[in-house]
Backbone as a ProteinNet text record, in pm:
[ID]
protein_1_A
[PRIMARY]
MAVDIKATADDATDNDISLENYIMIHSKYVPSSKKLNVALQDVLGKGEFEVEMRHNIYNIKSKTKLSKCTIDKICKLSVSRMVSG
[TERTIARY]
83.5	0	88.5	51.8	128.4	75.2	145.8	107.7	227.6	205.9	312.7	281.9	374.9	355.5	452	397.3	479.2	439	528.3	494.3	473.1	374.9	342.5	349.9	432.3	441.5	476.8	561.7	600.9	486.8	396	287.4	158.9	157.9	34.9	-11.4	-143.8	-203.8	-262.5	-316.5	-376.9	-493.4	-567.9	-684.6	-648.4	-538.6	-505.6	-370.1	-329.4	-196.6	-179.8	-289.8	-279.7	-283.3	-316.4	-318.5	-183.1	-84	52.6	99.9	20.6	58.6	-21	47.3	-10.6	19.6	-85.3	-63.4	-142.4	-98.1	-167.8	-196.3	-322.4	-362.4	-432.8	-388.4	-451	-593.9	-682.8	-824.6	-853	-764.5	-788.6	-785.4	-725.9	-722.7	-840.7	-919.3	-1032.9	-1154.2	-1240.1	-1350.1	-1463.1	-1469.2	-1578.4	-1528.4	-1548.8	-1505.4	-1589.1	-1716.3	-1800.1	-1752	-1718.3	-1668.8	-1531.8	-1449.9	-1320.3	-1340.7	-1434.4	-1462.1	-1506.2	-1595.2	-1641.7	-1526.4	-1443.7	-1330.1	-1230.5	-1205	-1114.8	-1172.1	-1303.1	-1366.2	-1353.7	-1367.6	-1352.3	-1211.7	-1111.8	-972.6	-922	-953.1	-896	-989.9	-1117.8	-1215.7	-1262.4	-1383.5	-1442.6	-1365.5	-1337.1	-1265.5	-1114.9	-1063.9	-920.2	-847.3	-918.7	-858.5	-934.1	-870.4	-932.2	-895.5	-991.4	-966.4	-996.5	-907.4	-923.1	-884.5	-959.4	-928.3	-873.9	-756.9	-697.1	-630.9	-666.2	-603.3	-603	-718.4	-735.3	-652.5	-613.5	-537.9	-614.2	-634.9	-690.5	-575.9	-584.6	-487.4	-550.1	-489.6	-544	-449.2	-500.4	-425.5	-484.9	-399.1	-449.5	-365.3	-423.9	-353.8	-253.4	-281.7	-192.6	-127	-8	64.2	-3	-20.8	-80.5	29.3	32.1	128.9	79.4	168.2	129.2	19.5	28.8	-72.9	-210.1	-213.1	-337.8	-393.9	-306.8	-349.4	-408.9	-343.7	-397.3	-534.2	-549.5	-676.1	-785.9	-754.2	-851	-895.7	-800.6	-834.6	-918.8	-885	-962.5	-1103.1	-1116.1	-1248.1	-1332.6	-1270	-1341.2	-1392.5	-1309.1	-1348	-1453.7	-1434.5	-1529.8	-1665.8	-1668.9	-1797.9	-1867.5	-1792.4	-1855.2	-1922.6	-1858.3	-1913.6	-2034.2	-2026.1	-2132.7	-2240.9	-2208.9	-2302.9	-2369.4
-116.5	0	123.5	222.4	346	447.8	465	561.2	648.5	778	872.8	940.6	935.6	994.9	1112	1228.7	1348.7	1423.5	1502.6	1597.5	1732	1807.3	1933.5	2053.3	2047.4	2158.5	2288.8	2283.6	2404.3	2459.2	2371.6	2411	2444	2432.6	2451.6	2596.6	2613	2745.6	2763	2879.2	2903.9	2809.8	2772.3	2686.1	2541	2493.1	2351.5	2329.4	2419.3	2409.4	2281.6	2230.7	2109.3	1982.9	1996.4	1881.1	1872.4	1821	1827.8	1701.4	1596	1473.5	1462.7	1421.3	1425.1	1295.3	1232.8	1113.9	1128.6	1057	1052.8	907.1	879.8	744.9	755.1	676.7	678	625.8	685.3	650.1	506	442.9	303.4	209	255.1	175.1	203.9	305.6	346	362.2	261.4	264.8	362.4	415.8	504.8	613.2	738.2	848	853.3	818.8	816.5	709.7	592.9	484.8	519.9	590.2	635.4	728.9	822	916	843.7	746.3	669.6	590.4	529.2	451.1	540.5	660.1	753	797.6	819.5	855.9	743	618.3	503.7	495.5	521.5	507.4	631.9	751.4	875.2	954.1	943.9	1023.7	1142.3	1186.8	1298.3	1427.1	1502.4	1628.8	1616	1495.4	1471.8	1464.2	1489.6	1477	1562.2	1584	1646.7	1563.6	1548.2	1473.3	1563.1	1557.5	1635.4	1545.5	1553.5	1472.9	1564	1527.6	1599	1498.9	1505	1421.1	1273.3	1221.9	1081.5	1041.5	1136.3	1109.8	1169.3	1087.6	1139.1	1196.2	1322.8	1388.8	1395	1327.8	1319.3	1387.5	1487.9	1555.7	1510.4	1478.7	1432.8	1489.1	1485.3	1532.1	1428.9	1301.8	1194.3	1129.9	1078.7	1011.6	878.5	852	726.4	630	513.8	411.4	339.6	266	187.9	88.8	29.9	-64.2	4.4	125.5	200.3	236.1	276	309.7	187.1	72.2	-52.5	-83.7	-63	-88.5	2.8	129.8	224.7	181.3	141.2	97	-30.2	-123.4	-247.6	-220.2	-129.7	-93	-31.4	52.9	119	18	-80.2	-183	-275.2	-319.8	-413.5	-349.7	-222.5	-154.9	-134.6	-120	-104.6	-235.2	-347.5	-478.5	-509.1	-480.9	-516.9	-409.5	-285	-176.7	-132.5
0	0	0	-79.1	-88.9	9.7	118.6	221.4	250.8	252.4	279.7	412.6	506	637.7	653.1	688.8	703.5	828.9	879.3	985.6	920.2	966.2	901.1	995.1	1096	1191.1	1120.1	1018.4	946.5	861	816.8	728.7	802.5	933.9	1011.3	1006.6	1004.8	1012.5	1151.3	1179.2	1310.1	1337.4	1234.3	1251	1279.7	1226.3	1241.7	1307.8	1392.9	1453.2	1534.6	1592.5	1672.6	1586.9	1458.2	1368.4	1298.2	1368.4	1317.1	1246.5	1247.7	1177.8	1049.1	944.8	810.9	738	682.8	599.9	471.1	369.8	241.5	208.3	172.1	132.7	-1.3	-97.9	-229.8	-220.2	-297.3	-290.6	-331.4	-406.2	-445.3	-325.1	-213.1	-90.5	1.6	-32.4	50.3	-41	-47.2	-143.2	-110.6	11.1	48.9	144.7	107.3	194.4	322.2	314.2	434.9	532	478.9	564.4	621.4	544.2	594.9	713.3	699.9	807.8	935	921.4	1037.5	1098.7	1014	1062.7	1137.2	1084.4	1151.6	1286.1	1291.4	1418.7	1520.1	1473.6	1563.4	1621.5	1538.1	1579.7	1653.5	1600.9	1653.7	1744.5	1719.9	1793.7	1711.6	1740	1666.6	1694.8	1588.9	1603.6	1614	1602.5	1617.4	1482.6	1373.1	1240.6	1140	1024.2	907.8	786.2	694.5	571.4	452.7	354.4	232.1	115	5.3	-113.3	-222.9	-274.2	-387.2	-479.6	-605.6	-708.1	-669.5	-624.7	-585.6	-464.3	-384.2	-262.5	-144.4	-40.6	83.9	166.3	200.4	287.3	425.8	521.8	656.6	753.9	823.9	929.9	1062	1156.9	1286.9	1400.9	1518.7	1637.8	1686.3	1662.2	1706.1	1584.8	1605.3	1498	1467.1	1338.8	1295.6	1253.5	1316.6	1278.5	1153.7	1090	972.3	1008.6	1125.9	1172.6	1183	1236.1	1249	1112.1	1020.7	884.7	816.2	830.8	774.6	833.3	963.1	1030.9	975.3	955.4	900.1	761.4	677.7	542	545.8	633.7	645.5	698	797.1	848	737.1	658	550	448.6	415.5	318.5	378.2	502.9	563.1	583.5	618.7	637.3	503.6	397	267.7	226.9	257.2	222.8	309.1	441.6	532.4	546.1	513.9	537.3	416.2
[MASK]
+++++++++++++++++++++++++++++++++++++++++++++++++++++++++++++++++++++++++++++++++++++

């Protein structure tokens, strides 16, 4: 899976200064943006992240660092909820 993890402290604005962790996940790994949002809320909590889509890439900013294991879990939750929901 192609996932890029970056820190964005230098790029932070006044509105998102606490969202200092940044990851990018290609949309082919996440079949539903609604399911991604629910999965992120399950893992991170409401208000703990922002998601933006650009050029088929989900850009996720969060307050806590996301490990590869957590990212895999989010993608799997998104896929499983699409199948079951």
